Amino acid sequence: MKTALAHSASGIYPPTVIKAIRNAQDLMNADLKTHLVLRNLARRVGTNEFTLKKGFKEVFNTTVYQYLLKQRMNKAFILVTSSNLKLKEIAAQCGFETLSGFSTSFTKYYGIRPGGLR
């Protein structure tokens, strides 16, 4: 029995692998505050770490961690600019263990300190 294969920029993946990669994306989006362990994420979606990393890069043109950082920074920007939450609370909701780590990442990503947007 032949299986349909999905083509990405530089590889061919069976639909089950593409589905696993998209499931990983959905899981990350659903819970940005949880510390990501790639091996655990791969197991949850039914693949291995290597396939998830390589496939994610080919399907989304970014690494798993770059994607996660982008999603966290987007959420952080929205919360900083449109809520009255304390920066420490925003940091926690966006997956940062410390306010200083959040502030450093935010400043590096956007070129302005989070407190400067308020």
Short mmCIF file of N, CA and C in Angstrom, two decimals:
data_model
loop_
_atom_site.label_atom_id
_atom_site.label_comp_id
_atom_site.label_asym_id
_atom_site.label_seq_id
_atom_site.Cartn_x
_atom_site.Cartn_y
_atom_site.Cartn_z
N MET A 1 0.83 -1.18 0.00
CA MET A 1 0.00 0.00 0.00
C MET A 1 0.87 1.24 0.00
N LYS A 2 0.65 2.15 -0.93
CA LYS A 2 1.43 3.38 -1.01
C LYS A 2 0.80 4.45 -0.14
N THR A 3 1.67 5.28 0.45
CA THR A 3 1.22 6.36 1.29
C THR A 3 1.58 7.68 0.62
N ALA A 4 0.68 8.64 0.67
CA ALA A 4 0.97 9.96 0.11
C ALA A 4 2.04 10.63 0.96
N LEU A 5 2.95 11.30 0.31
CA LEU A 5 4.03 11.98 1.00
C LEU A 5 3.87 13.49 0.84
N ALA A 6 4.23 14.22 1.87
CA ALA A 6 4.19 15.68 1.81
C ALA A 6 5.59 16.19 1.51
N HIS A 7 5.69 17.11 0.59
CA HIS A 7 6.97 17.69 0.23
C HIS A 7 7.17 18.99 0.98
N SER A 8 8.36 19.15 1.52
CA SER A 8 8.72 20.43 2.11
C SER A 8 9.86 20.99 1.28
N ALA A 9 10.46 22.07 1.73
CA ALA A 9 11.50 22.74 0.95
C ALA A 9 12.63 21.80 0.55
N SER A 10 13.05 20.94 1.45
CA SER A 10 14.19 20.09 1.11
C SER A 10 14.01 18.64 1.52
N GLY A 11 12.79 18.24 1.77
CA GLY A 11 12.60 16.86 2.18
C GLY A 11 11.20 16.37 1.88
N ILE A 12 11.03 15.09 2.08
CA ILE A 12 9.73 14.44 1.87
C ILE A 12 9.36 13.76 3.17
N TYR A 13 8.16 14.07 3.66
CA TYR A 13 7.69 13.50 4.91
C TYR A 13 6.33 12.87 4.70
N PRO A 14 6.11 11.74 5.35
CA PRO A 14 4.77 11.15 5.29
C PRO A 14 3.79 12.06 6.05
N PRO A 15 2.52 11.99 5.71
CA PRO A 15 1.52 12.84 6.38
C PRO A 15 1.52 12.71 7.90
N THR A 16 1.86 11.55 8.41
CA THR A 16 1.89 11.38 9.87
C THR A 16 2.95 12.27 10.51
N VAL A 17 4.07 12.45 9.83
CA VAL A 17 5.13 13.30 10.38
C VAL A 17 4.72 14.77 10.29
N ILE A 18 4.13 15.16 9.17
CA ILE A 18 3.65 16.54 9.03
C ILE A 18 2.61 16.83 10.11
N LYS A 19 1.72 15.87 10.34
CA LYS A 19 0.70 16.03 11.38
C LYS A 19 1.35 16.18 12.76
N ALA A 20 2.38 15.39 13.03
CA ALA A 20 3.09 15.47 14.32
C ALA A 20 3.73 16.85 14.49
N ILE A 21 4.32 17.37 13.42
CA ILE A 21 4.97 18.68 13.47
C ILE A 21 3.92 19.76 13.74
N ARG A 22 2.80 19.68 13.08
CA ARG A 22 1.73 20.68 13.29
C ARG A 22 1.11 20.52 14.69
N ASN A 23 1.03 19.29 15.19
CA ASN A 23 0.55 19.08 16.56
C ASN A 23 1.52 19.70 17.57
N ALA A 24 2.81 19.59 17.30
CA ALA A 24 3.80 20.21 18.17
C ALA A 24 3.61 21.73 18.19
N GLN A 25 3.37 22.30 17.03
CA GLN A 25 3.11 23.74 16.94
C GLN A 25 1.88 24.10 17.77
N ASP A 26 0.82 23.33 17.64
CA ASP A 26 -0.41 23.60 18.39
C ASP A 26 -0.18 23.50 19.90
N LEU A 27 0.58 22.50 20.34
CA LEU A 27 0.87 22.34 21.76
C LEU A 27 1.66 23.52 22.30
N MET A 28 2.64 23.98 21.54
CA MET A 28 3.43 25.13 21.98
C MET A 28 2.55 26.37 22.08
N ASN A 29 1.71 26.60 21.07
CA ASN A 29 0.84 27.77 21.07
C ASN A 29 -0.15 27.75 22.23
N ALA A 30 -0.61 26.57 22.60
CA ALA A 30 -1.61 26.43 23.65
C ALA A 30 -1.04 26.70 25.04
N ASP A 31 0.27 26.55 25.20
CA ASP A 31 0.87 26.70 26.53
C ASP A 31 2.26 27.31 26.42
N LEU A 32 2.30 28.62 26.27
CA LEU A 32 3.58 29.31 26.10
C LEU A 32 4.38 29.42 27.39
N LYS A 33 3.74 29.20 28.52
CA LYS A 33 4.44 29.40 29.78
C LYS A 33 5.23 28.18 30.26
N THR A 34 4.95 27.02 29.71
CA THR A 34 5.63 25.81 30.15
C THR A 34 7.01 25.70 29.53
N HIS A 35 7.98 25.31 30.35
CA HIS A 35 9.34 25.09 29.87
C HIS A 35 9.33 23.96 28.84
N LEU A 36 9.91 24.21 27.70
CA LEU A 36 9.90 23.24 26.61
C LEU A 36 11.10 22.30 26.69
N VAL A 37 10.82 21.02 26.71
CA VAL A 37 11.86 20.00 26.57
C VAL A 37 11.56 19.30 25.26
N LEU A 38 12.42 19.51 24.28
CA LEU A 38 12.17 19.03 22.93
C LEU A 38 11.92 17.53 22.87
N ARG A 39 12.68 16.77 23.62
CA ARG A 39 12.50 15.32 23.65
C ARG A 39 11.09 14.95 24.11
N ASN A 40 10.59 15.64 25.14
CA ASN A 40 9.24 15.37 25.64
C ASN A 40 8.18 15.79 24.63
N LEU A 41 8.38 16.93 23.99
CA LEU A 41 7.43 17.38 22.98
C LEU A 41 7.36 16.38 21.83
N ALA A 42 8.51 15.92 21.38
CA ALA A 42 8.56 14.94 20.29
C ALA A 42 7.79 13.67 20.67
N ARG A 43 8.00 13.19 21.88
CA ARG A 43 7.28 12.00 22.33
C ARG A 43 5.77 12.23 22.36
N ARG A 44 5.36 13.41 22.84
CA ARG A 44 3.92 13.71 22.93
C ARG A 44 3.24 13.69 21.58
N VAL A 45 3.97 14.06 20.53
CA VAL A 45 3.35 14.10 19.20
C VAL A 45 3.66 12.87 18.36
N GLY A 46 4.39 11.93 18.95
CA GLY A 46 4.60 10.64 18.29
C GLY A 46 5.74 10.58 17.31
N THR A 47 6.78 11.35 17.56
CA THR A 47 7.97 11.29 16.70
C THR A 47 9.21 11.37 17.57
N ASN A 48 10.37 11.49 16.95
CA ASN A 48 11.59 11.63 17.74
C ASN A 48 12.12 13.06 17.61
N GLU A 49 13.06 13.38 18.47
CA GLU A 49 13.60 14.74 18.55
C GLU A 49 14.21 15.19 17.23
N PHE A 50 14.99 14.33 16.59
CA PHE A 50 15.65 14.69 15.34
C PHE A 50 14.62 15.02 14.26
N THR A 51 13.63 14.16 14.09
CA THR A 51 12.61 14.37 13.06
C THR A 51 11.82 15.64 13.35
N LEU A 52 11.49 15.87 14.60
CA LEU A 52 10.74 17.08 14.95
C LEU A 52 11.56 18.33 14.63
N LYS A 53 12.82 18.36 15.04
CA LYS A 53 13.65 19.53 14.78
C LYS A 53 13.84 19.78 13.29
N LYS A 54 14.19 18.75 12.57
CA LYS A 54 14.46 18.89 11.14
C LYS A 54 13.18 19.22 10.38
N GLY A 55 12.12 18.51 10.68
CA GLY A 55 10.85 18.73 10.00
C GLY A 55 10.26 20.10 10.31
N PHE A 56 10.35 20.52 11.55
CA PHE A 56 9.82 21.83 11.94
C PHE A 56 10.54 22.94 11.17
N LYS A 57 11.84 22.82 11.09
CA LYS A 57 12.63 23.82 10.36
C LYS A 57 12.22 23.86 8.88
N GLU A 58 11.98 22.71 8.29
CA GLU A 58 11.61 22.67 6.88
C GLU A 58 10.17 23.13 6.64
N VAL A 59 9.27 22.77 7.52
CA VAL A 59 7.87 23.14 7.34
C VAL A 59 7.63 24.62 7.64
N PHE A 60 8.23 25.12 8.73
CA PHE A 60 7.96 26.49 9.17
C PHE A 60 9.10 27.48 8.90
N ASN A 61 10.19 26.99 8.35
CA ASN A 61 11.35 27.83 8.03
C ASN A 61 11.92 28.54 9.25
N THR A 62 11.84 27.89 10.39
CA THR A 62 12.40 28.41 11.63
C THR A 62 12.60 27.22 12.57
N THR A 63 13.44 27.40 13.57
CA THR A 63 13.63 26.32 14.53
C THR A 63 12.48 26.31 15.54
N VAL A 64 12.37 25.22 16.24
CA VAL A 64 11.34 25.10 17.28
C VAL A 64 11.50 26.22 18.30
N TYR A 65 12.73 26.44 18.75
CA TYR A 65 12.96 27.43 19.79
C TYR A 65 12.78 28.86 19.28
N GLN A 66 13.17 29.13 18.04
CA GLN A 66 12.93 30.46 17.47
C GLN A 66 11.44 30.72 17.35
N TYR A 67 10.70 29.72 16.94
CA TYR A 67 9.25 29.83 16.82
C TYR A 67 8.63 30.13 18.19
N LEU A 68 9.05 29.35 19.19
CA LEU A 68 8.51 29.52 20.53
C LEU A 68 8.83 30.92 21.07
N LEU A 69 10.06 31.38 20.87
CA LEU A 69 10.43 32.72 21.32
C LEU A 69 9.57 33.79 20.64
N LYS A 70 9.35 33.64 19.36
CA LYS A 70 8.52 34.60 18.63
C LYS A 70 7.10 34.65 19.21
N GLN A 71 6.53 33.49 19.47
CA GLN A 71 5.18 33.44 20.03
C GLN A 71 5.14 34.06 21.42
N ARG A 72 6.15 33.76 22.23
CA ARG A 72 6.21 34.34 23.58
C ARG A 72 6.38 35.85 23.52
N MET A 73 7.21 36.32 22.63
CA MET A 73 7.44 37.77 22.51
C MET A 73 6.19 38.48 21.98
N ASN A 74 5.49 37.86 21.05
CA ASN A 74 4.24 38.45 20.56
C ASN A 74 3.22 38.59 21.69
N LYS A 75 3.08 37.53 22.48
CA LYS A 75 2.14 37.57 23.60
C LYS A 75 2.59 38.61 24.62
N ALA A 76 3.88 38.65 24.90
CA ALA A 76 4.41 39.62 25.86
C ALA A 76 4.14 41.05 25.40
N PHE A 77 4.37 41.33 24.14
CA PHE A 77 4.14 42.67 23.61
C PHE A 77 2.68 43.08 23.80
N ILE A 78 1.78 42.18 23.48
CA ILE A 78 0.35 42.47 23.63
C ILE A 78 0.02 42.74 25.09
N LEU A 79 0.53 41.90 25.99
CA LEU A 79 0.23 42.08 27.41
C LEU A 79 0.85 43.35 27.97
N VAL A 80 2.07 43.66 27.56
CA VAL A 80 2.74 44.87 28.05
C VAL A 80 1.98 46.12 27.60
N THR A 81 1.54 46.10 26.36
CA THR A 81 0.91 47.31 25.81
C THR A 81 -0.59 47.42 26.06
N SER A 82 -1.23 46.33 26.47
CA SER A 82 -2.69 46.41 26.59
C SER A 82 -3.25 45.89 27.90
N SER A 83 -2.40 45.63 28.87
CA SER A 83 -2.91 45.15 30.15
C SER A 83 -2.26 45.94 31.29
N ASN A 84 -2.82 45.77 32.46
CA ASN A 84 -2.25 46.40 33.65
C ASN A 84 -1.50 45.38 34.51
N LEU A 85 -1.22 44.21 33.95
CA LEU A 85 -0.49 43.19 34.71
C LEU A 85 0.91 43.69 35.03
N LYS A 86 1.43 43.25 36.14
CA LYS A 86 2.81 43.56 36.49
C LYS A 86 3.72 42.82 35.53
N LEU A 87 4.88 43.39 35.27
CA LEU A 87 5.82 42.77 34.33
C LEU A 87 6.22 41.37 34.79
N LYS A 88 6.32 41.17 36.08
CA LYS A 88 6.66 39.84 36.60
C LYS A 88 5.58 38.82 36.24
N GLU A 89 4.32 39.23 36.28
CA GLU A 89 3.21 38.35 35.91
C GLU A 89 3.24 38.05 34.40
N ILE A 90 3.54 39.07 33.62
CA ILE A 90 3.64 38.88 32.17
C ILE A 90 4.78 37.92 31.85
N ALA A 91 5.89 38.10 32.52
CA ALA A 91 7.03 37.21 32.32
C ALA A 91 6.64 35.77 32.57
N ALA A 92 5.95 35.52 33.67
CA ALA A 92 5.52 34.16 34.02
C ALA A 92 4.56 33.60 32.99
N GLN A 93 3.61 34.41 32.53
CA GLN A 93 2.64 33.95 31.53
C GLN A 93 3.29 33.63 30.19
N CYS A 94 4.45 34.23 29.96
CA CYS A 94 5.13 34.03 28.68
C CYS A 94 6.30 33.06 28.79
N GLY A 95 6.39 32.34 29.90
CA GLY A 95 7.37 31.27 30.01
C GLY A 95 8.74 31.66 30.53
N PHE A 96 8.85 32.82 31.17
CA PHE A 96 10.14 33.24 31.70
C PHE A 96 10.15 33.04 33.21
N GLU A 97 11.24 32.47 33.70
CA GLU A 97 11.33 32.17 35.13
C GLU A 97 11.64 33.41 35.95
N THR A 98 12.34 34.37 35.35
CA THR A 98 12.70 35.58 36.09
C THR A 98 12.32 36.82 35.30
N LEU A 99 12.08 37.89 36.03
CA LEU A 99 11.78 39.17 35.40
C LEU A 99 12.99 39.67 34.62
N SER A 100 14.18 39.47 35.16
CA SER A 100 15.38 39.95 34.46
C SER A 100 15.60 39.20 33.15
N GLY A 101 15.35 37.90 33.13
CA GLY A 101 15.48 37.13 31.90
C GLY A 101 14.47 37.57 30.86
N PHE A 102 13.25 37.84 31.33
CA PHE A 102 12.21 38.34 30.44
C PHE A 102 12.60 39.71 29.87
N SER A 103 13.01 40.59 30.75
CA SER A 103 13.36 41.95 30.33
C SER A 103 14.51 41.95 29.33
N THR A 104 15.50 41.12 29.58
CA THR A 104 16.64 41.01 28.66
C THR A 104 16.19 40.49 27.30
N SER A 105 15.40 39.45 27.29
CA SER A 105 14.92 38.87 26.03
C SER A 105 14.03 39.85 25.28
N PHE A 106 13.14 40.51 26.00
CA PHE A 106 12.22 41.47 25.38
C PHE A 106 13.01 42.62 24.75
N THR A 107 13.97 43.14 25.50
CA THR A 107 14.77 44.26 25.01
C THR A 107 15.59 43.85 23.79
N LYS A 108 16.15 42.67 23.82
CA LYS A 108 16.92 42.18 22.68
C LYS A 108 16.02 41.98 21.47
N TYR A 109 14.83 41.50 21.68
CA TYR A 109 13.90 41.18 20.59
C TYR A 109 13.30 42.45 19.97
N TYR A 110 12.87 43.38 20.82
CA TYR A 110 12.16 44.56 20.34
C TYR A 110 13.00 45.85 20.33
N GLY A 111 14.14 45.83 21.01
CA GLY A 111 14.97 47.02 21.04
C GLY A 111 14.52 48.07 22.03
N ILE A 112 13.60 47.70 22.91
CA ILE A 112 13.11 48.60 23.95
C ILE A 112 12.75 47.77 25.17
N ARG A 113 12.99 48.33 26.34
CA ARG A 113 12.66 47.62 27.58
C ARG A 113 11.14 47.55 27.72
N PRO A 114 10.62 46.48 28.29
CA PRO A 114 9.16 46.36 28.42
C PRO A 114 8.54 47.52 29.20
N GLY A 115 9.21 47.97 30.23
CA GLY A 115 8.70 49.10 31.01
C GLY A 115 8.66 50.39 30.20
N GLY A 116 9.49 50.48 29.19
CA GLY A 116 9.52 51.66 28.32
C GLY A 116 8.31 51.78 27.43
N LEU A 117 7.59 50.70 27.23
CA LEU A 117 6.38 50.74 26.41
C LEU A 117 5.17 51.24 27.20
N ARG A 118 5.31 51.28 28.51
CA ARG A 118 4.19 51.70 29.34
C ARG A 118 4.33 53.15 29.58
#
